Short mmCIF file of C-alpha atoms and ligand atoms in Angstrom, two decimals:
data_model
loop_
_atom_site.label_atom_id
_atom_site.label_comp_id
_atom_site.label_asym_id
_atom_site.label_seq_id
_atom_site.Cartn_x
_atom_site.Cartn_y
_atom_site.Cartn_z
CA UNK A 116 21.02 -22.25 0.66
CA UNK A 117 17.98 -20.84 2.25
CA UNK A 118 15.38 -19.58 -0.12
CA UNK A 119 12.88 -17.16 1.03
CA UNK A 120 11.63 -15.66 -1.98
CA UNK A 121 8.96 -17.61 -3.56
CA UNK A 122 7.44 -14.84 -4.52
CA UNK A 123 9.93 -13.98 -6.95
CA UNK A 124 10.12 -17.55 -8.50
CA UNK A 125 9.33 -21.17 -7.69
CA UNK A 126 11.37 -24.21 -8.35
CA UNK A 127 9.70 -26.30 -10.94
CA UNK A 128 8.76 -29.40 -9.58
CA UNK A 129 10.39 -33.02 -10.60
CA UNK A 130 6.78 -34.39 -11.81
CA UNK A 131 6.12 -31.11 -13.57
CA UNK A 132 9.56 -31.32 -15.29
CA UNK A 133 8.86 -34.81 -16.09
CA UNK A 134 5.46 -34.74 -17.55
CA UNK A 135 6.77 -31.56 -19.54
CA UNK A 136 10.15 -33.32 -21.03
CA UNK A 137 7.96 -35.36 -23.65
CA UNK A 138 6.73 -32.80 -25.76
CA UNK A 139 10.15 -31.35 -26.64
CA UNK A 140 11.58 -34.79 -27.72
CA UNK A 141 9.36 -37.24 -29.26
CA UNK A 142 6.25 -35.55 -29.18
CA UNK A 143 7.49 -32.44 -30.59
CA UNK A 144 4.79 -31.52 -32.91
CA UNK A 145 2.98 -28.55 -33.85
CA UNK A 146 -0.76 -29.09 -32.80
CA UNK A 147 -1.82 -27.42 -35.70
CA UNK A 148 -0.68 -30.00 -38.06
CA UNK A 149 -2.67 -32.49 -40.04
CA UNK A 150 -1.54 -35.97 -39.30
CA UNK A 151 -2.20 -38.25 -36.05
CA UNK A 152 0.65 -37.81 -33.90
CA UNK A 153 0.22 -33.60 -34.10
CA UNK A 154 -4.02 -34.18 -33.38
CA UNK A 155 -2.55 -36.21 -30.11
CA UNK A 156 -0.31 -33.28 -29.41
CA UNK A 157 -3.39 -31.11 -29.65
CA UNK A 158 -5.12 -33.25 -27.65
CA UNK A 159 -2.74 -33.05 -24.75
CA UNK A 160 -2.68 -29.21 -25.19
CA UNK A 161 -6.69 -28.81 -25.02
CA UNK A 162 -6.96 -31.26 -22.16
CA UNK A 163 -4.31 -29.39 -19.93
CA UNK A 164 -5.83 -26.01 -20.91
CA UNK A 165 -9.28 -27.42 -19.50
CA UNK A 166 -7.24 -28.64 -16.59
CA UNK A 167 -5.56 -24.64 -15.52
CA UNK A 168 -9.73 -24.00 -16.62
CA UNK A 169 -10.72 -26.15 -14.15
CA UNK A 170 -8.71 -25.28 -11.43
CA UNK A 171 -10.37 -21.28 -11.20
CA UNK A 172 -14.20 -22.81 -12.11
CA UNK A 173 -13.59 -22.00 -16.01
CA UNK A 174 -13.55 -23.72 -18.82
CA UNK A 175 -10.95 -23.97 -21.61
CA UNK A 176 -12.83 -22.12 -24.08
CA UNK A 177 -12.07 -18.93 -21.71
CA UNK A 178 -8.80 -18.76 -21.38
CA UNK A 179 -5.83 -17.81 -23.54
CA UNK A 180 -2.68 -18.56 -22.73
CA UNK A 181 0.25 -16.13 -22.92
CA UNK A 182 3.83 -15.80 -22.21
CA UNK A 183 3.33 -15.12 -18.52
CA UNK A 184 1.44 -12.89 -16.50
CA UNK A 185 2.86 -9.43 -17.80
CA UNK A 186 1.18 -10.97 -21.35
CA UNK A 187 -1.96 -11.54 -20.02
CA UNK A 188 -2.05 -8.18 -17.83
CA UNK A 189 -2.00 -6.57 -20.73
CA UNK A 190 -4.16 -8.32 -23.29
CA UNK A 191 -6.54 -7.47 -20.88
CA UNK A 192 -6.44 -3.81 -20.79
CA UNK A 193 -7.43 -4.57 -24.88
CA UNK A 194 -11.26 -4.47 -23.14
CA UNK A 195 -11.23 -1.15 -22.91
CA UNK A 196 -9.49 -0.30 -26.67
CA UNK A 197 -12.91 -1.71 -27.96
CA UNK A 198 -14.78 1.14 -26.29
CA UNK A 199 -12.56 4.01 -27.65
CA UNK A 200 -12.31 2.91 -31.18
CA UNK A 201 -16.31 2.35 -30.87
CA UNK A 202 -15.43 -1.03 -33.38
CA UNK A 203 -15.98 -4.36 -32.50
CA UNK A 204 -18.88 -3.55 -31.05
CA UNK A 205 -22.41 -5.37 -31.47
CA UNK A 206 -25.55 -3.52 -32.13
CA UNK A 207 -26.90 -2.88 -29.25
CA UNK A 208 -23.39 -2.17 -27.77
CA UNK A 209 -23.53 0.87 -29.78
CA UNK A 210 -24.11 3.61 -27.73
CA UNK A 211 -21.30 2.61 -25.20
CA UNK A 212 -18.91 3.51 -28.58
CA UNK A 213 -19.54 7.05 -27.51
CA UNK A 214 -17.36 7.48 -24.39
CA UNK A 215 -13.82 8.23 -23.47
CA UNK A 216 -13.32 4.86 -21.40
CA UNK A 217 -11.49 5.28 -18.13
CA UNK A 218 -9.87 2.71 -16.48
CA UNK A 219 -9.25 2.48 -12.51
CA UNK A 220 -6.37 0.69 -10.84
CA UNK A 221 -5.24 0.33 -7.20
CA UNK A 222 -1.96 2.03 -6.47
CA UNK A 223 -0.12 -0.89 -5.00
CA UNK A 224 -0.49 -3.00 -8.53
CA UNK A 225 2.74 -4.95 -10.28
CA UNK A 226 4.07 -2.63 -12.99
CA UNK A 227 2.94 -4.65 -15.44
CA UNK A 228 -0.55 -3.43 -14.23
CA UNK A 229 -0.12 0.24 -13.90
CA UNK A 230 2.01 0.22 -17.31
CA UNK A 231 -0.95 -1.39 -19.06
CA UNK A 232 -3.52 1.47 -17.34
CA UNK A 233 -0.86 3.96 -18.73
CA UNK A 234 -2.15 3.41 -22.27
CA UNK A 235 -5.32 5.06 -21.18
CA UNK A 236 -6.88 7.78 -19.35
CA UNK A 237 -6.95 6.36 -15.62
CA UNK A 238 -6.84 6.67 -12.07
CA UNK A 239 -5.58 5.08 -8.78
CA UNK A 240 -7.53 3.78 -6.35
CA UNK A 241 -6.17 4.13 -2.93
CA UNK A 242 -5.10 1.83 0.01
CA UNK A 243 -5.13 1.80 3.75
CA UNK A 244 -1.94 1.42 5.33
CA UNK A 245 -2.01 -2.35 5.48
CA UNK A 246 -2.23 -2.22 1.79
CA UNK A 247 -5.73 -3.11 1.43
CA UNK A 248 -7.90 -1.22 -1.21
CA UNK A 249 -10.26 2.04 0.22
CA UNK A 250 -13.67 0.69 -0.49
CA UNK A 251 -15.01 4.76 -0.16
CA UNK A 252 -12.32 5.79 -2.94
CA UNK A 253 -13.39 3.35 -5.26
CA UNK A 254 -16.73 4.57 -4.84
CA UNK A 255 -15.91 7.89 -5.40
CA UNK A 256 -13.98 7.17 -8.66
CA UNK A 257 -16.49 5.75 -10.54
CA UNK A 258 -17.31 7.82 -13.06
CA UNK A 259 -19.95 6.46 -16.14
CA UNK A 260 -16.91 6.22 -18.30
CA UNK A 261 -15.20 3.70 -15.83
CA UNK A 262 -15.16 -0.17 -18.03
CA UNK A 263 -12.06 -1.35 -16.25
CA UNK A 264 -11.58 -1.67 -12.42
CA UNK A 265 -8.05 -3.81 -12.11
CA UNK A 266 -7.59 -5.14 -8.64
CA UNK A 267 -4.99 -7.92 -7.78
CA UNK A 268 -5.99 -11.02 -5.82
CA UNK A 269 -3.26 -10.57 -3.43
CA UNK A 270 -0.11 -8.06 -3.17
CA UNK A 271 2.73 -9.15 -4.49
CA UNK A 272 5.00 -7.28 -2.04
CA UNK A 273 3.13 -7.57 1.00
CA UNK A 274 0.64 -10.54 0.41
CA UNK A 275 -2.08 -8.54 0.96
CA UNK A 276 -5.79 -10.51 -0.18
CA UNK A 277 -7.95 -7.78 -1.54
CA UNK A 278 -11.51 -8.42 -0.86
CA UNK A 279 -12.95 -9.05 -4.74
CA UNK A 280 -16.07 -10.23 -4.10
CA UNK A 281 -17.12 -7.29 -2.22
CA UNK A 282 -15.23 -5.19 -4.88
CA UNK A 283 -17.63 -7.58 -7.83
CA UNK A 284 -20.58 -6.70 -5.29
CA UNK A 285 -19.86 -2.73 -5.59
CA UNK A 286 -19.32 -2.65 -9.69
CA UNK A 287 -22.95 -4.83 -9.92
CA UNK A 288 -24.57 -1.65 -7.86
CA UNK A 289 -22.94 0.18 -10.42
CA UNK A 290 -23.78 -1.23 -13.26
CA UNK A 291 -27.87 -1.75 -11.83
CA UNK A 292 -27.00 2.37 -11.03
CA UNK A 293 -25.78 2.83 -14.59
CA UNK A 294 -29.15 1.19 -16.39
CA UNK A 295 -31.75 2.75 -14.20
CA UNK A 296 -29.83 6.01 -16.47
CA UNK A 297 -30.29 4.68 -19.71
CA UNK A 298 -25.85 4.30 -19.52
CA UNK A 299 -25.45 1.07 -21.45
CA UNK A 300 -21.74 1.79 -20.87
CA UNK A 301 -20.12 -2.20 -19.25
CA UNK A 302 -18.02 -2.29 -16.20
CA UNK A 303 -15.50 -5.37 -16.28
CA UNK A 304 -13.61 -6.13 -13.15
CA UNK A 305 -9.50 -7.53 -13.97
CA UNK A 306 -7.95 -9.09 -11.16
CA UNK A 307 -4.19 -10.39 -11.59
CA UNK A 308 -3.97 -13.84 -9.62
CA UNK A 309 -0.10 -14.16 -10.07
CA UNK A 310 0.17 -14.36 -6.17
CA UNK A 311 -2.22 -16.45 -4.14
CA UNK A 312 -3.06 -18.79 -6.65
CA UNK A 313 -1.38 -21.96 -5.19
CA UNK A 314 -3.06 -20.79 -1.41
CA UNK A 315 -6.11 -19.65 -2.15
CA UNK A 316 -9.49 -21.31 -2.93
CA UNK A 317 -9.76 -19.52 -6.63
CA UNK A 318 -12.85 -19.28 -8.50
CA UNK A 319 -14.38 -16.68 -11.35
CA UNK A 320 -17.68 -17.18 -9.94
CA UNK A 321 -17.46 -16.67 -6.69
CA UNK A 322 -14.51 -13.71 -6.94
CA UNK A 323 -17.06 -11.93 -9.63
CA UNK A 324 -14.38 -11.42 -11.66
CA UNK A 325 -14.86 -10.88 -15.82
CA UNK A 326 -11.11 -11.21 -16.22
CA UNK A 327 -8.54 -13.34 -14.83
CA UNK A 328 -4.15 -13.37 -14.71
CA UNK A 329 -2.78 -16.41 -13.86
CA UNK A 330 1.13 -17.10 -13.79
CA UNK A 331 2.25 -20.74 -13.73
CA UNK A 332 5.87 -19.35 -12.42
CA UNK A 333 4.89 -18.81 -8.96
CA UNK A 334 3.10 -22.39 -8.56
CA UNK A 335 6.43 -24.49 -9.12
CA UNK A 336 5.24 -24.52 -12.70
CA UNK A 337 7.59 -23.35 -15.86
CA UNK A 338 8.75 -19.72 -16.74
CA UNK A 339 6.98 -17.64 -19.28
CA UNK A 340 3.35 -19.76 -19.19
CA UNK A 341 0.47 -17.79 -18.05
CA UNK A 342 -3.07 -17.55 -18.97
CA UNK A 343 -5.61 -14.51 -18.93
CA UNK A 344 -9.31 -15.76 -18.02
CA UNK A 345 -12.04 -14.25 -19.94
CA UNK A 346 -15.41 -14.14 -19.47
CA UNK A 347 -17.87 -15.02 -22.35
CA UNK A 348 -19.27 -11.29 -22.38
CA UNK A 349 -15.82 -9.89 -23.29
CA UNK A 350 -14.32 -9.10 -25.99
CA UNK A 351 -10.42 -8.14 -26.28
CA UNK A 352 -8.18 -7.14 -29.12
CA UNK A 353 -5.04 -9.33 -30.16
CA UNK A 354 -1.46 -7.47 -28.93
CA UNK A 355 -0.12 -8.92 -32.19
CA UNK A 356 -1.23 -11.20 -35.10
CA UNK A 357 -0.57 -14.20 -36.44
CA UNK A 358 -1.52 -17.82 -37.09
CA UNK A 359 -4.84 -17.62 -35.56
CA UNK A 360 -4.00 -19.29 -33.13
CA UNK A 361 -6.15 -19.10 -29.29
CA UNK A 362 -9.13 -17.56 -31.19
CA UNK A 363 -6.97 -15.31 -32.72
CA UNK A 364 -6.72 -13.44 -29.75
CA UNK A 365 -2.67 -14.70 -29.40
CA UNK A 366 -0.89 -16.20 -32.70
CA UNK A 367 1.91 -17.75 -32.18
CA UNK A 368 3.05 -22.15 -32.20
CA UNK A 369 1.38 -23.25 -28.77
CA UNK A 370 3.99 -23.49 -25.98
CA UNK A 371 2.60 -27.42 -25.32
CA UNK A 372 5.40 -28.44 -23.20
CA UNK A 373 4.79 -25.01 -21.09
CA UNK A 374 0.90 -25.44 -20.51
CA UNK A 375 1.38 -29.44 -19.65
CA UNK A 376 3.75 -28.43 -16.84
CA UNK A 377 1.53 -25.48 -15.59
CA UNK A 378 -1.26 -28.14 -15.64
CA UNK A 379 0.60 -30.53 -13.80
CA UNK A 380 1.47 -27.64 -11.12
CA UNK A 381 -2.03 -27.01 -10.73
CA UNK A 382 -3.06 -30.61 -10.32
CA UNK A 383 -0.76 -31.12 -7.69
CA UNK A 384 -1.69 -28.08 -5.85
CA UNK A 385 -5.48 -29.21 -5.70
CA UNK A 386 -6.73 -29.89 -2.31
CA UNK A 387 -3.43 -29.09 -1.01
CA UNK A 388 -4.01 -25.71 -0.26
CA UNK A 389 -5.80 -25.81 3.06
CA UNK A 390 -2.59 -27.74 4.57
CA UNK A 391 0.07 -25.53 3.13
CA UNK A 392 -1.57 -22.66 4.46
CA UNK A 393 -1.62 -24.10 8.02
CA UNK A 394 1.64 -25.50 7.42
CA UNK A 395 3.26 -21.51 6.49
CA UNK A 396 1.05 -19.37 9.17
CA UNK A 397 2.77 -21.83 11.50
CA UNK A 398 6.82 -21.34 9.87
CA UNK A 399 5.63 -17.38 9.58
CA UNK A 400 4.80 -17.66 13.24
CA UNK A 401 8.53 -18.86 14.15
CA UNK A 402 10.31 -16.23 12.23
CA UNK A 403 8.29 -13.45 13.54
CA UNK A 404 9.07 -14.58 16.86
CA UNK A 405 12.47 -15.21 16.24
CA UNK A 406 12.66 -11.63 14.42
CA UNK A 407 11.18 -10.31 17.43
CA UNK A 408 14.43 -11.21 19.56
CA UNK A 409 16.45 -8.74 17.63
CA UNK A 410 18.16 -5.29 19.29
CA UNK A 411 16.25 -3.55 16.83
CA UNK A 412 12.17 -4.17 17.04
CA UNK A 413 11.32 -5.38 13.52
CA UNK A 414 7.78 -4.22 12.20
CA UNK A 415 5.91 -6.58 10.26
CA UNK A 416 3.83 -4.93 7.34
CA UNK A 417 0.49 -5.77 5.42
CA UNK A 418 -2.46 -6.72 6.97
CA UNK A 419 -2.48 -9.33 9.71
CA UNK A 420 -5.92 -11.12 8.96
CA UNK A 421 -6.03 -10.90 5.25
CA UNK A 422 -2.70 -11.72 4.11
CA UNK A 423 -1.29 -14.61 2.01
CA UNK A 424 0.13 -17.45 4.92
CA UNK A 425 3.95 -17.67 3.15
CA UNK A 426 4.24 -13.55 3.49
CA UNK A 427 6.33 -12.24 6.01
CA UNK A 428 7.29 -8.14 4.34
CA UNK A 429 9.33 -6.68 7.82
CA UNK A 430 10.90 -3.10 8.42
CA UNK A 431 14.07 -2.49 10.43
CA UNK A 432 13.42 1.38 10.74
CA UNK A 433 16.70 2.80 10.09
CA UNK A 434 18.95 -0.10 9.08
CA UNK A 435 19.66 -0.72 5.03
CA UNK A 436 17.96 -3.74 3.69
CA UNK A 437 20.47 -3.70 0.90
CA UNK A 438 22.83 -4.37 3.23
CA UNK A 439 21.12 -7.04 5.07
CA UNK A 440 20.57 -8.66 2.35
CA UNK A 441 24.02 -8.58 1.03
CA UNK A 442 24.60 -9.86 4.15
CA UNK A 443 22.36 -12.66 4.48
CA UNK A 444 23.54 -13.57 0.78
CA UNK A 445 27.06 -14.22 2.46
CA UNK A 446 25.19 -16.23 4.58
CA UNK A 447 23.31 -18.35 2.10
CA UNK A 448 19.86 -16.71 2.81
CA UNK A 449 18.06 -15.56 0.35
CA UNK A 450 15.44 -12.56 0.54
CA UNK A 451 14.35 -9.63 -1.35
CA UNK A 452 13.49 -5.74 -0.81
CA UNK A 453 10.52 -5.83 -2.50
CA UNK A 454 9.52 -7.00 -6.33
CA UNK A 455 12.17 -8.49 -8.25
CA UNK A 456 11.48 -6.06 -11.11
CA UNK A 457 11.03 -3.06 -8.97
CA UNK A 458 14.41 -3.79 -7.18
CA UNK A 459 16.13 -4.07 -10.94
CA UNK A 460 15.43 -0.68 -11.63
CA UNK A 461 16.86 0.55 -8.45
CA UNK A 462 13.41 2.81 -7.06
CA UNK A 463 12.22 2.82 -4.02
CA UNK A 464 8.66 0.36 -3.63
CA UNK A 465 5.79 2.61 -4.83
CA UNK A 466 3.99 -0.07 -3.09
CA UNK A 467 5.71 0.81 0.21
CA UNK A 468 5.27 4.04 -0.28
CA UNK A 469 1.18 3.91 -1.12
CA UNK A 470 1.06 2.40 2.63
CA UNK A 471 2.83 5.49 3.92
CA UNK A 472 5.97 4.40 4.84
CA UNK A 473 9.25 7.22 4.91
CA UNK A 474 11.97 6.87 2.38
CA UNK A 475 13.42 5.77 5.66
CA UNK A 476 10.97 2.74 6.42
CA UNK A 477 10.99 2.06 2.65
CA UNK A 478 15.17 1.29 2.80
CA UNK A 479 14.85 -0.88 6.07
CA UNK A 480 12.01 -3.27 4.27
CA UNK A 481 12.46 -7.08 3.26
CA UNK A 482 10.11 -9.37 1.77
CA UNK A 483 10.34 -12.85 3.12
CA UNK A 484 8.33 -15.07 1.13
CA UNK A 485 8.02 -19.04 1.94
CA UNK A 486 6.83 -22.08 -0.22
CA UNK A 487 8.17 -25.41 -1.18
CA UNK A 488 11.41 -24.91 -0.28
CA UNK A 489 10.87 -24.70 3.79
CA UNK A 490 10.49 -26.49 6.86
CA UNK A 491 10.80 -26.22 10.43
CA UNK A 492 14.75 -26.99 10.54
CA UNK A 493 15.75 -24.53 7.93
CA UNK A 494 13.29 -21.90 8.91
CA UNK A 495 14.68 -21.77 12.59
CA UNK A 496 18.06 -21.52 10.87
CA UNK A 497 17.22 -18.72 8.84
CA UNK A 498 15.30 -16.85 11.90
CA UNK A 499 18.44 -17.31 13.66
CA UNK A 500 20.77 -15.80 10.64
CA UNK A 501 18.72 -13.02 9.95
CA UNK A 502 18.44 -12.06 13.60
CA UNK A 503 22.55 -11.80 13.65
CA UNK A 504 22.86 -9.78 10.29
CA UNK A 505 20.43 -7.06 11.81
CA UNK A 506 22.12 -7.01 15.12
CA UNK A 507 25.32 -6.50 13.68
CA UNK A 508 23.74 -4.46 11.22
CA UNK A 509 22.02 -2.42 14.29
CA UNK A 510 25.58 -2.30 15.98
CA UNK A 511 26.82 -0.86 13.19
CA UNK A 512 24.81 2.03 13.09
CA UNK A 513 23.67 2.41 16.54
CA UNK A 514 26.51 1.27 18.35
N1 PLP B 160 1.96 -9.72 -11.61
C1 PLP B 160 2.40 -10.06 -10.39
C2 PLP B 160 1.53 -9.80 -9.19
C3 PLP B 160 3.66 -10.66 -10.23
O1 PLP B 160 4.10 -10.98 -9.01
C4 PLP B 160 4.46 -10.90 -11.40
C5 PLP B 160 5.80 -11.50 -11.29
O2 PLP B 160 6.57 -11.24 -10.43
C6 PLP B 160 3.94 -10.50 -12.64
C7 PLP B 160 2.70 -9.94 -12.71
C8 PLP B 160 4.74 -10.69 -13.91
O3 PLP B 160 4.77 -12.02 -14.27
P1 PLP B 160 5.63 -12.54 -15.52
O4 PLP B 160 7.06 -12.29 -15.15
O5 PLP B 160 5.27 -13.97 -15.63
O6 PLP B 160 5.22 -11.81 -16.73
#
């Protein structure tokens, strides 16, 4: 097998597996109970959550951990359910209770973004055709009533990096703009990390961000273990209720074995990041040459100087990527049209289709994505595979 969809999932490592494998066997315990072994349990817990804290500049006090990214996308749209109610709200909050709060998305976010905006009155913010966000449109759309602006770190279908701390730099103009009127109304900027975090240098300071998504899935970490970061100024709403548990903000029994593992992913990802980068510009480089040999001339989407190292999203204009892929499958390669979820439900990429490609483009597109699983050897091999399922592919059609 060739696996070229680590954007999809990641194989959980052996030492994140192991140091996880402990706390469903002997150390079992609920952290919330009273006697030693359960306080060491706890323990464990708190000192991994300050580890994922540490890793984005945080600490452990601001984050809560979900069930995954789609969890923490939307426990952070609960910002903005503060503002409509007008509750929860201190004093001299008070006259921000008074608005219709808007929020403001880019059009290329995962659906777990854009179905989270849904719940409120909102608006897209546009891209270019490389799939990075339109600066000028984002100025445009911000109204006073604006308190979210959701951007993600990086593109999940075509690894685009989205530039957040010019987008931070633009919502602190607002907000100076917004004073100087007497408008006490907030503006918090959300930024899902679920891609980029295990290439990029990731910190809450530097990004300007007031809310954070992080997905231990796509770091060789566990399933179903995410975190949202949350700045001290804001204040969210719990999805549901229960035992109190994360500040009340997310009851439930702590998933301890879950947040070890996505701790230990993190670890070994630290100062790591710089090589792996080199390592995948230099494996994308191969394939896009070897793509490049085909009858059919391949075009490579997203944008060439901001885009995450392991993402290689291609069109064959005119050929079926269902096909290809059914293809390579046959073959033992492994690629993807576009999201995993968006591909389930069997519509075409609204993410493919914000960058202005034809229904036509859009059905010739695969997303290549690389990560633990390659090297040189099998890279070459799969550059060599694909190349001979679009020929034939091409031959098919065109021949
Ligand atoms: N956001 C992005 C950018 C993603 O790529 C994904 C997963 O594919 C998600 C959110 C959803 O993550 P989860 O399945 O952990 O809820």
């Amino acid at each position: 097998m060739i696996y070229l969809d680590h954007a999809a999932a990641t194989p959980v490592s052996k030492k994140v597996l192991s140091s996880m494998l402990p706390f469903f066997t002997e150390e079992f315990f609920n952290p919330s109970a009273a006697y030693l072994p359960a306080n060491q349990v706890r323990e464990k817990f708190e000192s991994s959550k300050s580890t994922i804290a540490n890793f984005i500049g945080a600490k452990a006090s601001d984050l809560i951990i979900t069930s995954g990214a789609t969890e923490a996308n939307a426990l952070a749209f609960t910002v903005v359910k503060n503002f409509e109610r007008g509750t929860n709200l201190r004093k001299k909050d008070v006259s921000a209770s008074v608005i219709s709060p808007k929020v403001l998305v880019l059009e290329t976010e995962h659906a777990s973004v854009l179905e989270a905006a849904k719940t409120y009155p909102f608006e897209t913010i546009k891209v270019d055709k490389t799939g990075l966000i339109d600066l000028p449109d984002l100025k445009k759309k911000l109204s006073d009533e604006v308190v979210l602006v959701s951007v993600s770190l990086a593109n999940n279908e075509l690894g685009t990096i989205q530039p957040l701390s010019e987008i931070s730099q633009i919502l602190r103009q607002e907000r100076l703009s917004r004073l100087e009127k007497g408008i006490t109304t907030p503006i918090f900027l959300h930024s899902d990390a679920s891609q980029g975090l295990s290439l990029l240098d990731i910190n809450v300071s530097r990004l300007g961000v007031d809310l954070l998504t992080l997905n231990a899935a796509k770091v060789s970490g566990p399933k179903g273990v995410g975190a949202l970061y949350a700045s001290h100024d804001v204040r969210l709403s719990p999805l549901y209720r229960g035992g109190g548990q994360e500040r009340g903000l997310r009851g439930g029994t702590e998933n301890v074995p879950g947040v070890v593992g996505f701790a230990t992913a993190l670890e070994s990802l630290k100062n790591h990041s710089a090589a792996q980068r080199k390592k995948y510009t230099h494996l994308v480089e191969n394939l896009k040459t070897e793509l490049e040999k085909s009858k059919i001339p391949p075009v490579f989407l997203g944008n060439k100087k901001s885009r995450l190292s392991n993402f290689l999203p291609v069109c064959f204009p005119g050929l079926d990527a269902e096909r290809i892929i059914f293809k390579l499958e046959d073959r033992g390669v492994y690629v993807s049209t576009g999201a995993a979820c968006a591909a389930s439900k069997g519509e075409p990429s609204h993410v493919l289709r914000a960058i202005g490609l034809s229904p036509e483009e859009i059905a010739g597109s695969l997303r290549i994505s690389l990560g633990v699983l390659n090297n040189e050897k099998n890279i070459s091999e799969a550059g060599r595979i694909i190349r001979e399922v679009v020929n034939e592919e091409y031959e098919r059609v065109y021949g």
